PDB file of C-alpha atoms in Angstrom:
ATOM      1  CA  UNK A  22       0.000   0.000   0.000  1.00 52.00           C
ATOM      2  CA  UNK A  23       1.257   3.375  -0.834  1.00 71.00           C
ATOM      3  CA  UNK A  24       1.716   6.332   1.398  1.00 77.00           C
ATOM      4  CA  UNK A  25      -1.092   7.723   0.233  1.00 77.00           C
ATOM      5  CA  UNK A  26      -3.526   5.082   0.667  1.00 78.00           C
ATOM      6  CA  UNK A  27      -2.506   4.395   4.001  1.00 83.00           C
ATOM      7  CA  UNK A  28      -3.572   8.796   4.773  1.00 83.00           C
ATOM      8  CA  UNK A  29      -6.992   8.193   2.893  1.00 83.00           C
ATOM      9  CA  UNK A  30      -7.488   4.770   5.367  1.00 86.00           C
ATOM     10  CA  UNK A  31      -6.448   6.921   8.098  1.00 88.00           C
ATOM     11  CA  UNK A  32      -8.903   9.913   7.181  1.00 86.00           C
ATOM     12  CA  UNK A  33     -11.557   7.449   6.958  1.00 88.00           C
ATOM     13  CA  UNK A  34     -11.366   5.732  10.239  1.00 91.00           C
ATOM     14  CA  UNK A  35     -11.221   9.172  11.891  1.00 92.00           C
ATOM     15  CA  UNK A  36     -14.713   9.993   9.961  1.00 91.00           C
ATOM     16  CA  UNK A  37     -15.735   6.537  11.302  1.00 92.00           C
ATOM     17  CA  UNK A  38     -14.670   6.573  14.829  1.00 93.00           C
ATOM     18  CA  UNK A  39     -15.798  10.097  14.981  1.00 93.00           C
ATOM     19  CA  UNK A  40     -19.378   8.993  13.683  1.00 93.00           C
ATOM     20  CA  UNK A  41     -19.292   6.169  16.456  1.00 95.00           C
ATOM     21  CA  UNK A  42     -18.679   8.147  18.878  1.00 95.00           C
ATOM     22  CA  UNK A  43     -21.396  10.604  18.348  1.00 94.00           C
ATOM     23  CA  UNK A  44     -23.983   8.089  17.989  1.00 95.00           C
ATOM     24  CA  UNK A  45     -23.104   6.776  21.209  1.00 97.00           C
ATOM     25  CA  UNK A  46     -23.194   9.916  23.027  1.00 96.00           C
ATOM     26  CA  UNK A  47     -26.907  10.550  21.290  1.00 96.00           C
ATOM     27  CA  UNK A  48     -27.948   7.295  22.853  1.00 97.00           C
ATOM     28  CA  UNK A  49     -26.662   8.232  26.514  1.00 97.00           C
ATOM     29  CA  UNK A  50     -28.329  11.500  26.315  1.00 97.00           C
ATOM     30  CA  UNK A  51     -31.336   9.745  25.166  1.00 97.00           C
ATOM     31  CA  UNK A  52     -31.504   7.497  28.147  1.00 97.00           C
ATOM     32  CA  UNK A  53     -30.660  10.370  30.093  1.00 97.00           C
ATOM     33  CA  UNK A  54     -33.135  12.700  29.135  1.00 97.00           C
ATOM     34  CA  UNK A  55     -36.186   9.480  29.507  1.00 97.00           C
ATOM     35  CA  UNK A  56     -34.548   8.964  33.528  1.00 97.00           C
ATOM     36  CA  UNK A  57     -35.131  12.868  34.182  1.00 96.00           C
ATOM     37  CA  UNK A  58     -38.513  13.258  32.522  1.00 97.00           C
ATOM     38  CA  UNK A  59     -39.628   9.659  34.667  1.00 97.00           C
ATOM     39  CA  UNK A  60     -37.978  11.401  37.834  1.00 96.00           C
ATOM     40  CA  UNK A  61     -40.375  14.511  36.945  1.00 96.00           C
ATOM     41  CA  UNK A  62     -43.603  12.642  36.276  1.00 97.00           C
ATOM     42  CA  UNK A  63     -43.402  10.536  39.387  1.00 96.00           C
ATOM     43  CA  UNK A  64     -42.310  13.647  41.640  1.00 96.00           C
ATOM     44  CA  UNK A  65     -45.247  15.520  39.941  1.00 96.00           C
ATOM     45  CA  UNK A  66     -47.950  12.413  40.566  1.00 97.00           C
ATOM     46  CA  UNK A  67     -45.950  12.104  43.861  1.00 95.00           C
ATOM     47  CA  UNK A  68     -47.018  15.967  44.962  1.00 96.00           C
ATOM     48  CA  UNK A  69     -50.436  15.755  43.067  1.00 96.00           C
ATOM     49  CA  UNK A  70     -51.376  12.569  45.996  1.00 95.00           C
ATOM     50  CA  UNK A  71     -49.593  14.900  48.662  1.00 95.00           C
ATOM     51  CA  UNK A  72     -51.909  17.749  47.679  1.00 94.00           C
ATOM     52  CA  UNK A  73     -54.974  15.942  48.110  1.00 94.00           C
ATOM     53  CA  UNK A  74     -54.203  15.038  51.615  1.00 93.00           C
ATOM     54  CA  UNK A  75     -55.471  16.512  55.063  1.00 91.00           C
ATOM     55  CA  UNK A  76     -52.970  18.438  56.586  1.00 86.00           C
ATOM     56  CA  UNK A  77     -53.266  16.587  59.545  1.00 88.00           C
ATOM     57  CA  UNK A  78     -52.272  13.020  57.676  1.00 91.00           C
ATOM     58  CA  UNK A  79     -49.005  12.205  58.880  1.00 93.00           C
ATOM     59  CA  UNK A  80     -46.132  11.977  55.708  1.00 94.00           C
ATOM     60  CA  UNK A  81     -43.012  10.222  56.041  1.00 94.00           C
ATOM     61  CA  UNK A  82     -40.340  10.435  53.851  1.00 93.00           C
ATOM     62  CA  UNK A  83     -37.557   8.282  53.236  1.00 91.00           C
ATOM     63  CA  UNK A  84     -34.222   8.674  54.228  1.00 91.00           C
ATOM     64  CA  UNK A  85     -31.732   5.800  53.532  1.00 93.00           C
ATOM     65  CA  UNK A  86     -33.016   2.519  55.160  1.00 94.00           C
ATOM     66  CA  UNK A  87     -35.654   4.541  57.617  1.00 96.00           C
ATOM     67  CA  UNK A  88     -38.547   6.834  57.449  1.00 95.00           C
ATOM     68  CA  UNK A  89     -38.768  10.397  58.876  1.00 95.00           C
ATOM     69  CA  UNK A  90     -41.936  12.447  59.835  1.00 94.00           C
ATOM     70  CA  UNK A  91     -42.124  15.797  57.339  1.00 93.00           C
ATOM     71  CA  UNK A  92     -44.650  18.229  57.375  1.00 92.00           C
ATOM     72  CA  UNK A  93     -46.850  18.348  53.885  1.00 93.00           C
ATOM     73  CA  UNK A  94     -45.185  21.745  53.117  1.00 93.00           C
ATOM     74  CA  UNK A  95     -41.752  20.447  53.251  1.00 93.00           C
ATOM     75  CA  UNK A  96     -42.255  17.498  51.530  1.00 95.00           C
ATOM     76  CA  UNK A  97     -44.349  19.266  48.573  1.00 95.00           C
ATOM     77  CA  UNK A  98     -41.414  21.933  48.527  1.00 96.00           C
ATOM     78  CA  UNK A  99     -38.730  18.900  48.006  1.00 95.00           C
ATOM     79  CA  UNK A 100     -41.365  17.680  45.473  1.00 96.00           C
ATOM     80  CA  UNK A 101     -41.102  21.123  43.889  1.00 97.00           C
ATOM     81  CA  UNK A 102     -36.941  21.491  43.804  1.00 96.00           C
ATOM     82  CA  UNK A 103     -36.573  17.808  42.397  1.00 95.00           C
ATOM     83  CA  UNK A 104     -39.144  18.456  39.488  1.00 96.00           C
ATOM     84  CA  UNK A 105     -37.035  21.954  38.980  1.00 97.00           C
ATOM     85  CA  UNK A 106     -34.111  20.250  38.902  1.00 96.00           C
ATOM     86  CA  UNK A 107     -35.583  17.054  36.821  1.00 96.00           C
ATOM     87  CA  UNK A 108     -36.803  19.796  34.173  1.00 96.00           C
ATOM     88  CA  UNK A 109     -33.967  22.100  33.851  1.00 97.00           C
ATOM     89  CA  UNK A 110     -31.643  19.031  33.561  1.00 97.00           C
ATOM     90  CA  UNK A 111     -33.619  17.620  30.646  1.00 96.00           C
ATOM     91  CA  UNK A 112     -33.450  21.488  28.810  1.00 97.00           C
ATOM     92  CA  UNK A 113     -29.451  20.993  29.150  1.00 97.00           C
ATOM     93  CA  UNK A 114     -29.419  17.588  28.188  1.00 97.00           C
ATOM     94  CA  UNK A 115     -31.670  18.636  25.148  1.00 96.00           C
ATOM     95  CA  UNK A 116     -29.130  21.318  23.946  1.00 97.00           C
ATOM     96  CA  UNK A 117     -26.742  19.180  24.474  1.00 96.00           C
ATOM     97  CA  UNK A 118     -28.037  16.410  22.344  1.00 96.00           C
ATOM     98  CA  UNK A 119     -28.627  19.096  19.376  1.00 97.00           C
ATOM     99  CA  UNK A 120     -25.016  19.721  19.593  1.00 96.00           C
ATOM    100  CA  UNK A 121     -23.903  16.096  19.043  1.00 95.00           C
ATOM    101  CA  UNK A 122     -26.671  16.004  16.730  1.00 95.00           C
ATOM    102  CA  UNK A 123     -25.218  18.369  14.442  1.00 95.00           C
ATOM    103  CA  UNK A 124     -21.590  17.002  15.239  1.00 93.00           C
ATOM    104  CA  UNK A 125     -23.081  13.796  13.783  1.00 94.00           C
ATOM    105  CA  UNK A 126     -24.479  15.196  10.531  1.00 94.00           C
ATOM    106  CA  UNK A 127     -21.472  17.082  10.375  1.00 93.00           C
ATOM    107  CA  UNK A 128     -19.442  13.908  10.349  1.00 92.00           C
ATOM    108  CA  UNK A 129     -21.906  11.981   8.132  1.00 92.00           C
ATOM    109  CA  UNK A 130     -21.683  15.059   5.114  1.00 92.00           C
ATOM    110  CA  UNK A 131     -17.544  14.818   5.625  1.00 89.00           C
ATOM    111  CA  UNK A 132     -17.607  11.083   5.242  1.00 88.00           C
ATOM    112  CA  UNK A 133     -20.030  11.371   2.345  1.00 90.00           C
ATOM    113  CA  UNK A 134     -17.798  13.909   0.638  1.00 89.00           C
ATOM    114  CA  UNK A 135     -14.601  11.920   1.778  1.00 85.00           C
ATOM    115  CA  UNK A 136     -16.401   8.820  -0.023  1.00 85.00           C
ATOM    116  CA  UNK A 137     -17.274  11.094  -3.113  1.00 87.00           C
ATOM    117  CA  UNK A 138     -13.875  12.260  -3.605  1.00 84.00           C
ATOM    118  CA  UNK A 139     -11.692   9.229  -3.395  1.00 77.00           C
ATOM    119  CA  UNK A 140     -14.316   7.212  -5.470  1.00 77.00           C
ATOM    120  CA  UNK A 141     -13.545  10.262  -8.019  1.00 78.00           C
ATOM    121  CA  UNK A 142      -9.615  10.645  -7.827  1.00 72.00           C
ATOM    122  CA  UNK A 143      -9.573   6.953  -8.118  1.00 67.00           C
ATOM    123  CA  UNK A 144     -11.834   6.993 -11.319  1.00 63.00           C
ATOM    124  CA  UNK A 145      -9.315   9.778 -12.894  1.00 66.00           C
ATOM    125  CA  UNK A 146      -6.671   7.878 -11.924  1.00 61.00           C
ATOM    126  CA  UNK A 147      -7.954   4.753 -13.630  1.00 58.00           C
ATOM    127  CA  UNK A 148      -8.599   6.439 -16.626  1.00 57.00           C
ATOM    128  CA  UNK A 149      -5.475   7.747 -16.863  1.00 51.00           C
TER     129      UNK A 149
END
């Protein structure tokens, strides 16, 4: 193999790997993002069935291996804090998977146009 087949092999597993790599990312996100939005749903249902209560019901909430008493206001304001945080991790995890999104499709047009132009330069070198 010549010099220059070895730099277009090289080129191309870079494209490749780079690809790879971006899918896999997009699939972490993914699963991250569907954890955070479950997290949010059941803390939402979870303060919904809190809400309903007397305030005289006693709550409990768990801490490790045992339960504690809580009053319904501090339990519905942890509620409120872990959907925050549930919801503005998902926004960052959504910009973040539009990034490797377009890191991917940038990747995908390069190896297309890699592809393109060795099929070509191998063509006119055929020819010639």
């Amino acid at each position: 193999m010549s010099s220059e087949d070895n730099k277009i092999q090289e080129v191309y597993m870079r494209i490749t790997q780079k690809i790879q790599d971006s899918q896999k990312q997009l699939s972490q996100i993914e699963v991250q993002i569907s954890g955070n939005e479950r997290e949010s749903r059941l803390a939402s249902l979870t303060k919904r069935e809190i809400e309903a209560l007397d305030a005289s019901t006693p709550l409990y909430k768990s801490v490790g291996k045992m339960f504690v008493q809580e009053s319904k206001d501090v339990l519905i304001s942890d509620l409120d804090s872990a959907i925050d945080g549930s919801k503005s991790m998902v926004d960052a995890l959504k910009k973040k998977q539009k990034y490797v999104q377009r890191d991917l499709d940038e990747a995908s047009g390069n190896l297309r146009d890699f592809i393109r132009s060795a099929s070509s330069s191998s063509a006119t070198t055929s020819k010639a």
